[in-house]
Each structure stands twice: as C-alpha cells, then as structure tokens.
Coordinates of C-alpha atoms in Angstrom, one line a residue:
Chain A
V1 CA -6.1 -209.9 -176.6
V2 CA -6.8 -209.5 -179.6
N3 CA -7.9 -205.6 -181.5
I4 CA -9.3 -205.9 -184.8
L5 CA -10.2 -203.8 -186.5
I6 CA -12.1 -203.9 -190.4
N7 CA -12.4 -201.4 -192.3
G8 CA -11.6 -198.5 -189.7
K9 CA -14.8 -199.7 -187.1
P10 CA -14.3 -203.1 -184.3
G11 CA -15.6 -205.8 -184.8
D12 CA -14.0 -209.7 -185.2
T13 CA -16.0 -211.2 -188.5
I14 CA -15.4 -211.3 -191.7
S15 CA -18.1 -212.2 -194.9
A16 CA -18.4 -215.3 -195.9
L17 CA -17.6 -213.9 -199.9
D18 CA -14.6 -212.0 -198.8
R19 CA -12.5 -213.2 -201.9
G20 CA -9.4 -212.8 -199.4
L21 CA -11.1 -216.7 -198.6
H22 CA -12.1 -218.5 -201.3
Y23 CA -9.8 -216.9 -203.2
G24 CA -6.6 -215.9 -201.1
D25 CA -7.2 -212.6 -203.4
G26 CA -5.3 -210.5 -201.1
V27 CA -1.7 -209.2 -199.8
F28 CA -0.5 -208.5 -196.1
E29 CA 2.4 -206.7 -194.4
T30 CA 3.1 -207.8 -190.5
L31 CA 4.4 -205.1 -189.1
K32 CA 6.1 -204.5 -185.2
V33 CA 4.9 -202.0 -183.0
V34 CA 8.6 -201.0 -180.3
R35 CA 6.7 -198.7 -176.7
G36 CA 3.5 -197.3 -179.8
H37 CA 6.1 -196.6 -182.3
V38 CA 5.3 -199.3 -186.1
M39 CA 8.6 -200.0 -187.2
F40 CA 9.4 -199.5 -190.9
M41 CA 5.9 -198.5 -191.9
E42 CA 6.4 -196.3 -195.1
Q43 CA 8.3 -199.4 -196.5
H44 CA 5.6 -202.1 -195.4
L45 CA 2.9 -199.5 -196.3
Q46 CA 5.3 -199.2 -199.8
R47 CA 4.6 -202.6 -200.4
L48 CA 1.4 -202.7 -199.7
L49 CA 1.0 -200.8 -202.2
K50 CA 3.0 -202.3 -204.8
G51 CA 1.4 -205.6 -203.8
C52 CA -2.2 -204.5 -205.0
E53 CA -0.5 -202.4 -207.9
R54 CA 0.0 -205.9 -209.1
L55 CA -3.3 -207.8 -207.7
R56 CA -5.1 -205.1 -209.5
I57 CA -6.6 -204.0 -205.9
P58 CA -8.0 -201.2 -205.4
P59 CA -5.9 -200.2 -202.6
P60 CA -6.4 -198.2 -199.6
K61 CA -5.6 -195.1 -198.6
P62 CA -1.7 -194.6 -196.7
E63 CA -3.6 -191.3 -194.4
V64 CA -6.3 -194.5 -193.7
L65 CA -4.0 -197.2 -192.6
I66 CA -1.9 -195.2 -190.7
E67 CA -4.3 -193.7 -188.7
E68 CA -5.3 -197.0 -188.4
T69 CA -1.9 -199.0 -187.4
N70 CA -1.7 -195.7 -185.3
A71 CA -5.3 -195.8 -183.0
L72 CA -4.3 -199.9 -182.7
V73 CA -0.5 -199.6 -181.6
G74 CA -2.3 -200.5 -177.8
D75 CA 0.2 -199.8 -174.9
E76 CA 3.1 -202.9 -174.7
E77 CA 6.1 -202.3 -174.6
K78 CA 6.2 -204.5 -177.8
A79 CA 3.0 -205.9 -180.2
V80 CA 2.8 -206.9 -183.6
L81 CA 0.0 -205.1 -186.2
K82 CA -0.7 -207.6 -189.5
I83 CA -2.7 -205.2 -192.1
I84 CA -4.3 -207.5 -194.3
I85 CA -6.1 -206.1 -197.6
T86 CA -8.0 -208.2 -199.9
R87 CA -10.2 -207.2 -203.3
G88 CA -13.4 -207.2 -201.0
R89 CA -16.7 -209.2 -201.6
G90 CA -17.8 -210.3 -204.8
G91 CA -20.0 -212.7 -206.6
R92 CA -19.0 -216.5 -207.4
G93 CA -16.3 -217.0 -210.0
Y94 CA -12.8 -215.4 -210.3
R95 CA -14.0 -213.0 -212.5
L96 CA -13.4 -209.2 -210.9
P97 CA -16.4 -207.5 -209.6
E98 CA -17.2 -204.2 -211.6
N99 CA -17.8 -201.7 -207.9
E100 CA -14.8 -203.1 -206.2
H101 CA -14.9 -202.2 -202.0
G102 CA -11.7 -203.7 -200.7
T103 CA -11.5 -205.0 -197.3
R104 CA -9.3 -204.0 -194.9
I105 CA -8.7 -206.0 -192.0
I106 CA -6.0 -204.9 -188.7
I107 CA -6.0 -207.2 -185.9
R108 CA -3.4 -206.8 -183.2
Y109 CA -1.8 -209.6 -181.8
A110 CA 0.4 -210.2 -178.7
F111 CA 4.5 -209.9 -179.6
P112 CA 6.0 -213.1 -179.7
D113 CA 8.6 -214.6 -177.1
Y114 CA 11.6 -215.5 -179.2
P115 CA 13.8 -216.7 -176.9
Q116 CA 17.3 -214.6 -175.7
A117 CA 19.0 -217.0 -176.7
Y118 CA 18.2 -217.2 -180.4
Y119 CA 20.0 -213.6 -181.4
R120 CA 23.0 -215.0 -178.9
Y121 CA 23.8 -218.5 -179.7
G122 CA 22.1 -218.9 -183.0
V123 CA 18.7 -221.0 -184.0
I124 CA 18.6 -223.9 -186.3
L125 CA 17.1 -223.5 -189.2
R126 CA 16.1 -226.7 -191.1
L127 CA 16.3 -227.7 -195.0
C128 CA 12.0 -229.1 -195.9
D129 CA 11.4 -231.0 -198.1
M130 CA 8.0 -228.1 -199.7
R131 CA 9.4 -226.6 -202.5
I132 CA 8.0 -222.7 -203.4
S133 CA 6.5 -222.4 -206.4
A134 CA 7.8 -220.6 -208.9
N135 CA 5.8 -217.2 -210.5
P136 CA 7.0 -213.9 -211.6
A137 CA 3.6 -211.9 -211.3
L138 CA 3.5 -213.0 -207.6
A139 CA 6.3 -212.8 -206.6
G140 CA 8.0 -210.8 -204.5
I141 CA 5.0 -208.8 -202.6
K142 CA 3.7 -210.4 -199.9
H143 CA 0.2 -212.4 -201.3
L144 CA -2.4 -214.2 -199.5
N145 CA -1.7 -217.6 -201.1
R146 CA 0.5 -219.2 -198.5
L147 CA -0.2 -223.1 -198.8
E148 CA 3.7 -223.5 -199.9
Q149 CA 4.8 -222.0 -196.5
V150 CA 2.2 -223.6 -194.4
L151 CA 3.0 -226.9 -195.8
A152 CA 6.2 -226.3 -195.2
R153 CA 6.1 -225.0 -191.1
S154 CA 3.6 -228.8 -190.8
E155 CA 7.3 -230.8 -191.6
W156 CA 8.5 -230.0 -188.4
Q157 CA 7.1 -230.5 -184.5
D158 CA 11.2 -230.9 -183.1
E159 CA 10.7 -226.9 -180.7
S160 CA 14.3 -226.9 -181.2
I161 CA 14.3 -226.0 -185.0
A162 CA 13.4 -222.0 -185.5
E163 CA 12.4 -222.1 -188.8
G164 CA 12.6 -224.0 -192.0
L165 CA 14.3 -223.8 -195.7
M166 CA 12.9 -222.9 -198.9
M167 CA 13.9 -224.3 -202.1
D168 CA 12.4 -223.9 -205.7
H169 CA 11.5 -226.6 -208.0
K170 CA 15.0 -226.4 -209.7
D171 CA 16.8 -226.0 -206.7
N172 CA 17.5 -222.7 -205.7
I173 CA 17.4 -221.8 -202.3
I174 CA 14.4 -219.0 -201.5
E175 CA 13.6 -218.4 -198.8
G176 CA 12.4 -219.1 -195.1
T177 CA 8.4 -219.7 -194.4
M178 CA 8.5 -216.8 -192.3
S179 CA 11.5 -215.3 -193.2
N180 CA 14.5 -214.4 -196.4
I181 CA 18.3 -215.9 -196.1
F182 CA 21.6 -214.3 -196.1
V183 CA 24.7 -216.5 -196.6
V184 CA 28.4 -214.7 -196.0
Q185 CA 31.1 -216.2 -197.9
Q186 CA 34.3 -214.8 -197.7
D187 CA 33.4 -211.7 -196.5
R188 CA 30.8 -211.0 -199.5
L189 CA 26.8 -210.7 -198.0
V190 CA 24.8 -212.8 -200.4
T191 CA 21.0 -212.9 -200.5
P192 CA 19.0 -214.6 -203.5
N193 CA 16.8 -212.7 -205.2
V194 CA 12.6 -212.3 -205.2
K195 CA 11.2 -212.4 -209.1
T196 CA 10.8 -215.8 -209.8
S197 CA 9.9 -216.6 -205.7
G198 CA 9.5 -215.4 -203.0
V199 CA 8.8 -212.1 -200.6
A200 CA 11.4 -209.2 -200.9
G201 CA 10.8 -208.0 -197.0
I202 CA 11.6 -205.3 -195.7
I203 CA 15.1 -206.5 -193.5
R204 CA 16.2 -207.5 -196.6
Q205 CA 15.7 -204.6 -197.9
Q206 CA 16.9 -202.9 -195.6
V207 CA 20.5 -205.3 -194.2
L208 CA 21.1 -204.8 -197.8
N209 CA 20.9 -200.6 -198.0
A210 CA 23.4 -201.0 -194.1
A211 CA 25.5 -203.7 -195.8
Q212 CA 25.9 -200.6 -198.5
D213 CA 26.6 -197.5 -194.9
L214 CA 29.1 -199.9 -193.6
G215 CA 30.9 -200.1 -197.0
I216 CA 30.2 -204.8 -197.1
S217 CA 30.2 -206.2 -200.0
H218 CA 27.3 -208.3 -201.7
D219 CA 24.6 -208.9 -203.8
I220 CA 21.2 -210.4 -204.8
S221 CA 22.2 -213.2 -206.7
E222 CA 20.9 -217.1 -207.1
V223 CA 21.8 -219.1 -204.2
K224 CA 22.0 -223.0 -203.5
K225 CA 22.4 -225.4 -201.1
E226 CA 26.3 -225.8 -201.6
D227 CA 26.6 -222.3 -200.9
L228 CA 25.3 -223.0 -197.3
L229 CA 27.6 -225.6 -197.6
T230 CA 30.6 -223.6 -197.7
A231 CA 28.7 -220.4 -196.1
D232 CA 31.0 -218.6 -192.8
E233 CA 28.0 -216.3 -191.7
V234 CA 23.5 -217.7 -192.0
F235 CA 21.6 -216.0 -191.4
L236 CA 17.4 -214.8 -191.9
T237 CA 15.7 -211.7 -191.2
N238 CA 12.6 -210.7 -191.1
S239 CA 9.8 -207.4 -189.8
L240 CA 9.4 -209.4 -185.7
I241 CA 12.4 -210.9 -185.5
G242 CA 14.8 -209.0 -186.6
I243 CA 18.7 -210.8 -187.2
W244 CA 19.1 -214.6 -186.0
P245 CA 22.1 -215.7 -186.6
V246 CA 22.0 -219.4 -187.7
K247 CA 24.3 -221.7 -185.5
H248 CA 23.1 -225.2 -187.2
L249 CA 21.7 -226.2 -190.8
V250 CA 19.7 -229.3 -191.0
H251 CA 19.2 -231.3 -193.6
I252 CA 19.3 -234.4 -194.6
S253 CA 21.6 -235.5 -197.1
N254 CA 21.8 -239.6 -198.5
Q255 CA 19.0 -240.1 -196.5
K256 CA 21.5 -239.2 -193.2
N257 CA 20.8 -236.5 -191.0
V258 CA 23.3 -233.7 -191.3
K259 CA 24.2 -231.1 -189.6
I260 CA 26.2 -227.8 -190.4
S261 CA 27.9 -226.1 -188.0
Y262 CA 27.8 -222.1 -188.6
K263 CA 29.7 -218.8 -186.5
I264 CA 27.8 -215.9 -185.6
G265 CA 31.0 -213.6 -187.7
P266 CA 31.8 -210.1 -187.5
I267 CA 29.5 -209.2 -190.8
T268 CA 26.1 -210.9 -188.7
G269 CA 27.1 -208.6 -185.6
Q270 CA 27.8 -205.2 -188.0
L271 CA 24.3 -205.9 -189.8
T272 CA 22.6 -207.1 -185.6
Q273 CA 24.1 -203.2 -184.4
E274 CA 22.9 -201.1 -188.0
L275 CA 19.4 -202.2 -187.8
S276 CA 18.7 -202.1 -183.7
K277 CA 19.8 -198.4 -184.1
E278 CA 17.7 -198.0 -186.8
E279 CA 14.8 -198.9 -184.1
V280 CA 15.7 -197.8 -181.5
R281 CA 15.8 -194.5 -183.3
Q282 CA 12.3 -195.0 -185.6
S283 CA 11.2 -195.8 -181.8
Q284 CA 11.7 -192.7 -179.6
T285 CA 11.3 -190.6 -182.6
G286 CA 8.3 -192.0 -183.5
S287 CA 8.7 -189.8 -187.7
M288 CA 4.7 -191.6 -188.3
K289 CA 3.1 -190.6 -185.9
Chain B
V1 CA -30.7 -214.5 -203.2
V2 CA -27.3 -216.0 -201.0
N3 CA -27.9 -218.4 -198.2
I4 CA -25.1 -220.3 -196.2
L5 CA -24.4 -222.2 -193.4
I6 CA -21.8 -221.8 -191.5
N7 CA -21.0 -224.5 -189.1
G8 CA -24.1 -226.1 -190.0
K9 CA -26.3 -222.6 -188.5
P10 CA -27.4 -219.7 -190.4
G11 CA -24.9 -216.8 -190.5
D12 CA -23.0 -215.0 -193.0
T13 CA -19.3 -214.1 -191.7
I14 CA -16.6 -215.5 -190.2
S15 CA -14.5 -215.2 -187.6
A16 CA -10.8 -212.4 -188.9
L17 CA -9.2 -215.3 -187.9
D18 CA -9.8 -218.0 -189.8
R19 CA -6.7 -219.1 -192.0
G20 CA -9.0 -219.5 -194.9
L21 CA -8.7 -215.9 -195.4
H22 CA -5.6 -215.2 -194.0
Y23 CA -3.0 -218.4 -196.0
G24 CA -5.6 -219.2 -197.9
D25 CA -5.3 -222.9 -195.8
G26 CA -8.1 -225.0 -197.0
V27 CA -10.0 -226.2 -200.2
F28 CA -13.6 -225.9 -201.8
E29 CA -16.5 -227.6 -203.9
T30 CA -18.8 -227.0 -206.4
L31 CA -21.2 -228.7 -206.7
K32 CA -24.6 -228.3 -210.0
V33 CA -27.3 -229.4 -207.6
V34 CA -30.6 -229.7 -210.9
R35 CA -34.9 -229.9 -208.6
G36 CA -33.1 -230.9 -205.4
H37 CA -30.2 -233.2 -205.7
V38 CA -27.2 -232.6 -206.2
M39 CA -25.1 -233.9 -208.8
F40 CA -21.4 -235.8 -208.8
M41 CA -21.3 -235.4 -205.2
E42 CA -20.3 -238.6 -204.1
Q43 CA -17.4 -237.6 -206.2
H44 CA -17.2 -234.0 -204.8
L45 CA -16.8 -235.5 -201.3
Q46 CA -14.1 -237.6 -201.9
R47 CA -12.2 -234.8 -203.4
L48 CA -12.2 -232.9 -200.9
L49 CA -12.1 -235.1 -198.1
K50 CA -8.9 -236.1 -200.5
G51 CA -8.2 -232.7 -200.3
C52 CA -8.1 -232.0 -196.7
E53 CA -5.9 -235.4 -196.8
R54 CA -3.3 -233.9 -198.7
L55 CA -3.8 -230.2 -196.3
R56 CA -3.4 -231.5 -193.2
I57 CA -7.1 -230.8 -192.2
P58 CA -8.9 -231.8 -189.9
P59 CA -11.5 -234.0 -191.7
P60 CA -15.2 -232.5 -191.8
K61 CA -18.4 -236.1 -191.2
P62 CA -19.5 -236.3 -194.8
E63 CA -22.7 -237.0 -193.3
V64 CA -23.0 -233.9 -192.5
L65 CA -21.3 -232.6 -195.1
I66 CA -24.5 -234.2 -197.4
E67 CA -26.9 -233.1 -195.1
E68 CA -26.0 -229.6 -194.6
T69 CA -26.1 -229.4 -198.5
N70 CA -29.4 -230.9 -198.3
A71 CA -31.2 -228.3 -196.5
L72 CA -29.2 -226.0 -198.7
V73 CA -30.5 -227.1 -202.2
G74 CA -33.2 -224.9 -202.3
D75 CA -36.1 -225.2 -204.8
E76 CA -35.0 -223.7 -207.7
E77 CA -34.9 -225.8 -210.8
K78 CA -30.9 -224.9 -210.4
A79 CA -28.8 -223.8 -208.4
V80 CA -25.2 -223.9 -207.5
L81 CA -23.7 -225.0 -204.0
K82 CA -20.0 -224.1 -202.9
I83 CA -18.5 -226.1 -199.7
I84 CA -15.5 -224.2 -198.4
I85 CA -14.0 -226.3 -195.9
T86 CA -10.8 -224.1 -194.1
R87 CA -8.7 -225.7 -191.3
G88 CA -10.1 -222.5 -188.9
R89 CA -9.3 -220.0 -186.9
G90 CA -5.8 -219.6 -186.0
G91 CA -2.4 -217.7 -183.4
R92 CA -1.0 -216.3 -185.7
G93 CA 2.2 -217.4 -187.9
Y94 CA 2.2 -219.9 -189.8
R95 CA 2.3 -223.8 -187.2
L96 CA -0.6 -225.6 -187.7
P97 CA -3.2 -224.8 -184.3
E98 CA -2.6 -226.6 -182.2
N99 CA -6.4 -227.8 -181.0
E100 CA -8.0 -227.8 -184.8
H101 CA -11.3 -227.5 -186.1
G102 CA -12.2 -226.7 -189.2
T103 CA -14.9 -224.5 -190.8
R104 CA -18.2 -225.5 -192.7
I105 CA -19.0 -222.8 -195.0
I106 CA -21.8 -223.6 -197.8
I107 CA -23.4 -220.8 -199.5
R108 CA -26.2 -221.2 -202.6
Y109 CA -25.7 -219.5 -205.2
A110 CA -28.2 -218.3 -208.6
F111 CA -26.9 -220.9 -210.9
P112 CA -25.3 -219.0 -214.2
D113 CA -27.1 -217.6 -216.3
Y114 CA -24.8 -219.6 -220.0
P115 CA -25.8 -218.6 -223.3
Q116 CA -27.5 -221.7 -224.6
A117 CA -25.8 -220.9 -227.4
Y118 CA -22.2 -222.1 -226.4
Y119 CA -23.5 -225.5 -226.2
R120 CA -25.3 -224.6 -229.4
Y121 CA -22.1 -223.2 -231.2
G122 CA -19.7 -223.7 -228.2
V123 CA -18.0 -221.4 -227.0
I124 CA -14.8 -219.0 -227.2
L125 CA -11.4 -219.8 -225.7
R126 CA -8.8 -217.2 -224.9
L127 CA -4.7 -218.4 -224.2
C128 CA -3.8 -216.9 -221.2
D129 CA -0.9 -214.5 -220.4
M130 CA -1.1 -215.8 -217.0
R131 CA 1.1 -218.4 -216.8
I132 CA -0.3 -221.5 -213.3
S133 CA 2.5 -223.0 -211.5
A134 CA 4.3 -225.9 -210.8
N135 CA 3.6 -227.8 -207.2
P136 CA 3.1 -231.6 -207.1
A137 CA 2.0 -231.3 -203.8
L138 CA -1.0 -228.9 -204.0
A139 CA -1.9 -230.7 -208.1
G140 CA -4.9 -232.3 -208.4
I141 CA -6.9 -230.8 -205.5
K142 CA -9.0 -228.3 -205.4
H143 CA -7.3 -225.8 -202.9
L144 CA -8.3 -222.1 -201.9
N145 CA -4.8 -220.6 -203.4
R146 CA -6.0 -218.6 -206.6
L147 CA -4.7 -216.0 -207.4
E148 CA -3.3 -217.3 -210.7
Q149 CA -6.6 -217.9 -211.7
V150 CA -8.1 -214.4 -210.3
L151 CA -5.6 -213.2 -212.5
A152 CA -5.5 -215.0 -215.7
R153 CA -9.4 -214.0 -215.7
S154 CA -9.0 -210.6 -214.9
E155 CA -6.9 -210.6 -218.8
W156 CA -10.3 -210.1 -221.0
Q157 CA -13.9 -208.0 -220.5
D158 CA -14.7 -208.7 -224.0
E159 CA -17.9 -211.2 -222.8
S160 CA -18.0 -212.9 -226.0
I161 CA -15.0 -214.8 -224.3
A162 CA -16.3 -217.6 -222.3
E163 CA -13.2 -218.8 -221.3
G164 CA -9.3 -218.3 -220.7
L165 CA -6.3 -221.2 -221.3
M166 CA -3.7 -221.1 -219.3
M167 CA -0.1 -223.0 -219.8
D168 CA 2.6 -223.4 -217.5
H169 CA 5.4 -222.3 -217.6
K170 CA 7.2 -225.2 -219.8
D171 CA 4.8 -224.3 -221.9
N172 CA 1.9 -227.8 -221.4
I173 CA -1.1 -226.7 -221.4
I174 CA -3.0 -227.3 -218.3
E175 CA -6.8 -226.5 -217.8
G176 CA -9.0 -223.4 -218.1
T177 CA -9.3 -220.8 -215.1
M178 CA -12.4 -222.6 -214.3
S179 CA -12.5 -225.6 -215.9
N180 CA -10.4 -228.6 -217.6
I181 CA -9.6 -228.6 -221.7
F182 CA -9.5 -232.2 -223.9
V183 CA -8.6 -232.0 -226.9
V184 CA -9.5 -234.1 -229.9
Q185 CA -7.3 -235.7 -232.0
Q186 CA -7.7 -237.8 -235.5
D187 CA -10.8 -239.7 -232.8
R188 CA -8.2 -239.2 -229.7
L189 CA -9.3 -238.3 -226.7
V190 CA -6.4 -236.3 -224.5
T191 CA -6.5 -234.3 -221.6
P192 CA -3.6 -233.0 -220.0
N193 CA -2.1 -234.3 -216.0
V194 CA -2.4 -232.4 -213.0
K195 CA 1.0 -234.0 -211.4
T196 CA 2.3 -231.2 -211.2
S197 CA -0.4 -228.2 -211.8
G198 CA -4.5 -228.3 -212.5
V199 CA -7.6 -229.6 -211.1
A200 CA -8.3 -233.5 -211.7
G201 CA -12.3 -232.4 -212.3
I202 CA -14.9 -234.2 -211.1
I203 CA -16.6 -233.5 -214.5
R204 CA -13.2 -234.7 -216.2
Q205 CA -13.2 -237.9 -214.9
Q206 CA -16.4 -238.7 -215.3
V207 CA -16.3 -237.8 -219.6
L208 CA -12.3 -240.0 -218.6
N209 CA -15.2 -243.2 -217.3
A210 CA -17.8 -241.8 -220.1
A211 CA -14.7 -242.0 -222.9
Q212 CA -13.9 -245.8 -221.7
D213 CA -17.6 -246.9 -221.5
L214 CA -18.1 -245.9 -224.9
G215 CA -14.5 -247.5 -226.6
I216 CA -13.3 -244.1 -227.2
S217 CA -9.5 -244.1 -227.8
H218 CA -8.3 -242.2 -224.4
D219 CA -5.6 -240.8 -222.2
I220 CA -4.0 -238.6 -220.2
S221 CA -0.2 -236.8 -221.2
E222 CA 0.7 -233.3 -222.4
V223 CA -0.5 -231.5 -224.3
K224 CA 1.6 -228.5 -226.3
K225 CA 0.2 -225.2 -227.4
E226 CA 0.5 -226.9 -231.4
D227 CA -1.9 -229.6 -230.1
L228 CA -4.8 -227.1 -230.0
L229 CA -3.3 -226.0 -233.4
T230 CA -3.9 -229.5 -234.8
A231 CA -7.0 -230.6 -233.2
D232 CA -10.1 -231.8 -234.7
E233 CA -12.6 -231.0 -231.7
V234 CA -11.5 -229.4 -228.4
F235 CA -14.1 -229.4 -225.2
L236 CA -14.5 -228.0 -221.8
T237 CA -15.3 -229.7 -218.6
N238 CA -17.6 -228.4 -215.2
S239 CA -18.9 -229.5 -213.1
L240 CA -21.8 -226.4 -213.5
I241 CA -21.0 -226.1 -217.7
G242 CA -20.2 -229.2 -218.4
I243 CA -19.0 -229.4 -222.1
W244 CA -18.9 -226.3 -223.4
P245 CA -17.9 -227.7 -226.8
V246 CA -15.1 -224.8 -227.8
K247 CA -15.3 -223.1 -231.5
H248 CA -12.3 -220.8 -231.6
L249 CA -9.0 -220.0 -229.6
V250 CA -7.5 -217.1 -229.9
H251 CA -4.2 -215.9 -228.5
I252 CA -1.3 -214.0 -229.9
S253 CA 1.6 -214.8 -232.0
N254 CA 4.2 -213.1 -233.4
Q255 CA 2.6 -209.9 -232.1
K256 CA -0.3 -210.7 -234.0
N257 CA -4.0 -212.4 -233.1
V258 CA -4.3 -215.8 -234.4
K259 CA -7.7 -217.2 -234.2
I260 CA -7.5 -221.1 -234.6
S261 CA -11.9 -223.1 -235.7
Y262 CA -13.0 -226.7 -234.6
K263 CA -16.5 -227.9 -235.3
I264 CA -18.0 -229.1 -232.9
G265 CA -17.6 -232.9 -233.9
P266 CA -18.5 -236.6 -233.0
I267 CA -16.3 -237.2 -230.0
T268 CA -18.0 -233.7 -228.4
G269 CA -22.1 -235.1 -229.7
Q270 CA -21.2 -238.5 -228.0
L271 CA -20.2 -237.5 -224.8
T272 CA -22.4 -234.9 -224.1
Q273 CA -25.1 -236.8 -224.7
E274 CA -23.8 -239.3 -222.1
L275 CA -23.5 -237.4 -219.4
S276 CA -27.0 -234.7 -220.3
K277 CA -27.6 -239.5 -219.3
E278 CA -26.5 -239.0 -216.1
E279 CA -27.6 -236.2 -214.9
V280 CA -30.9 -237.1 -215.9
R281 CA -30.1 -240.4 -213.5
Q282 CA -29.5 -238.8 -210.5
S283 CA -32.2 -235.1 -211.2
Q284 CA -34.3 -238.2 -210.9
T285 CA -33.2 -240.7 -208.9
G286 CA -31.2 -238.5 -206.0
S287 CA -28.9 -241.5 -204.8
M288 CA -27.6 -239.1 -201.8
K289 CA -30.6 -237.3 -200.6

C-alpha cells in the first residue's frame, strides 16, 4: 500500500511538465519511520534544504514538511517515507522559471524485508563496473540525477549480493549504490570524502559522531581499492539499513572472480550498538512530533 | 497551448512513482515540426532507441512513436515536439522493475521566438563556470539527468546572451547547455568528441555529413579554450535553432571580462545553406508521414 501527498494533498500523479521529470531538477530524502516516529528528521531536513540552496530551488517550509511527514507515518511498526522536492512545472528549456512553485511529494512505502542474517553475519558487497562521475557542484547532496546508480544496480541479479560498490574515474572508492561505506584498518575508521562525488549520508554522519564520542580514531579521506584488500572490518550505512557489516567483497581482478572476507569486528559492533540506542531513544521520545 | 499524449492518450499527468521523476531514468528528444512535418524523425528515433538500449529501457515501437508524433504536430507553421521515454513506474530503490512498462510522453510546445538577428549577425556565447561531468556510459545519448545544464543555464540572466558553453573537468570544450559547438580554424571544421561527455546532436551529425558532401575539411576531436581564442568562425547547432553563428564569446580571464569576436564566415554560410535546403526538402516531401 502506497500513500502519497502531493503539495499537501492526497494524489498519485504529478504534472507531465514537472522539471523533476524533464531534468531530474530536484532533491530527495529517504526516511525511516519507527512506530510513527521519523528518525533523524532534523538532519534530513537540513540536508534537503542545503540541496535546495545548492540547486537554487525555492525551499519548502520546514514546518510544512514536518506536518506532512507526520501525517503520513502510518501505523505500521516500521515504514519508509520518501520526500521529493522539485523545481516544479516549467516551460521548455533549462532556464529557471520566473515564478517558481516547487513540487512537494511525500510517499509512504512498506519497510523493506531485510534478512536478519545481514545484520548478524554480514552482507556480500560487489564492486561495480559503472563509475560515479565527479562534479563538486552536485556532490554531497541527494539530487534526482541517479542514472549512474540505476545502471550500477542493473549489473547484478544474484539475490545473495546485497549491495554494489562504486568508484570514481580516478579509482577512488566513493560509496555503494544506496549506501555509504566505512573501512576499518588497524583500529582506524575511514570513510571516503564526498567532495566531488557521492552523498553525505545522514547515518554516515551519525557514525562519525558516534566514533568521536566513543574515542574511536576516525578520518574522512580518499579510499582506494587497495584499502579494501587490507581492511579488517568493512560496513555500509544508510537511513533504512542502519549499519550492515560486510562479510565478503567480490570483484574481478585479472579476469578472475576474487572474494575478500572480513570479520564483523569490535568497531562495527560498538557503532551498531550506539546507533541502535539512538534509534530507540528517538522512537520513544519522538522529539520531532 | 500545450498538447500532451501520455502512452498514447491525452493527459497532462504522470504517476508520482515514475522512475523518470525519481531517478531521471529515461531519455528524450526535441523535434522541430515545420508545416506538419517532423524534421529528421528517423535520426531522432535512432538516437532515442540507442539511448533506451544503453539504459536497458524497453524501447517503444517506432511505428507507435511515429503515429503519435504525427497526431500531435498541430497546424502551426512551426512547432516543437518533445518525446520523453522513461523506464516507467517502479517500487522504491534503484533495482530495475521486473515487469517494465515504459512511460511514453509526447508534448507539443509553441516554437520559440528566436530573433532573426541571431541568424543574420550571430549570437553572444558565454563560457560557463559549471562543468559537465564525464561518464562514457552516459555520453552521447540524451538522458534525463540534466542538472548540470540547469545549473549552467542559471548562471546568467542577461537576455543578450543566447547560450552558455560548458567545459569538462579537464578543460575540454564539450558543448553548449542546449547545443553542440563547431569551430573553424584555417578552413578546417572541428567539433568536440562526445565519448565521455555531451550529446551526439542530430544537427551536429547533419553538419558533419554536409561538410563531407561539400568537401570541407572536418574533424571530431578535443577542443580546448585556446582553440576558441584562435578560431575564425564558431557556430552552434541544435534541432530547433539549426545553426547559430557566434559573433562574440564572453568569458572571464584573470578576473577580467574578455570578449572574443568572430566573423560569420563562408563555411558557416555554406553549411547553413545546405541545412536549409534539407529542411525545405523534408517539409515538402514529408517522407515520414
């Protein structure tokens, strides 16, 4: 069952002239809802507004978005809300319309049925052929130009592979198709910078904050394929999955399939625990409701 | 007045779950209609189908597209048709839907009111700050991920500037926000390759064909900013404008506004004449009707 609000009203269609369709001219957020509480709503809002600012899209009013997301949370134990903000209807051509009225779309989806084994034993991650392109003007924000992720995800059908990892054209590891990546090497936690490619994930930031609080040595820097070969722990993050430990990375090297294995180590464990605590806290207090 | 066919039926909305909106997961074509005849329909169709193939989108049936575009041509002297093909509705997430039914959108717009002076005296072209990113998997085709063009076009408001020129991150000149570029240096015609960025324009190809027929020395290769400083003639092409000679290129160099001027030379003239002849031919014979 899908529930949708478009500019605050129930509906399931948008204008065929919307610039979100014509150009991917907009931003989005994917929110986890637990027992009617939206997780990290403030952080999602901040990123959404930052994305609007970067793209010069008139930002929605935060109080309106909060009201509308709360109206859509539903009564399931868990749910997903997706917020899309586009520049709205436009004439033909790239020029920004003069009287801009953005389009606000909020959709509720059923929460995905992730296997418990993903959390307990880890997931299989695949290195994709599709590269992620570089443009500082679009990096960090969650915009609607997602063809590279679509093509990367289309590379595998094997149900046992949970996620695909993408590099830029300089062989830097950037992120998964739908997640950020963290690597632990000699007790040091590292995640790629998202200055030229990639999305600055909400859970990525939460993990960095938790590492700070827990006194775990951490860094944002370039990550190369070689770093994955020598990593002790690897994990993925996004707003829905939280933290998925990676048990295997599969990739092709010299025309051969290569499998690298990781343990689910203490740093992944500590950070997972911290994140769970925060989720419990938010789903009980519901500070944003 | 806008007229729209969606999957063959009159309408003005699409599903809020369409992947064209969520990911820019689709391709488009912009067609010039002259007295009820679609110019270069076969070439547009070929590029559209190539784009679908590259993105693994189920292609529309050519005969259906031809029928629907012909139904929408209208009775104005000139009109614009835009065809959008998306992967259609999908669930949440990048994975390709199992039963794909693409969405077919055809929109008729009024023909833009381009000043006659653009053709007679040339246009002013501006070098944009926004760069175009590189990805061979997406280069050449006309996909819906157009944020870089939107941001480039948002850089200027000055009505006297007709188009903006974009470079990639290696300082290669690639194309205009909505057009391809040609440069004439010492009687040799050059246009940038579109192997890693840019769109393989229909008129671009027509110009290359005409150069071949007319015995004009021509090449597809890298074009650098320096080539623009020494060019004799520069012109822009797309399906609606045809050929626009460039009279000035404005750019910023060492914090100063610099203006480079070009003549409207014989090569631009010959090619414009050839293209006009072909348009007259197509608007009279109407081979695709």
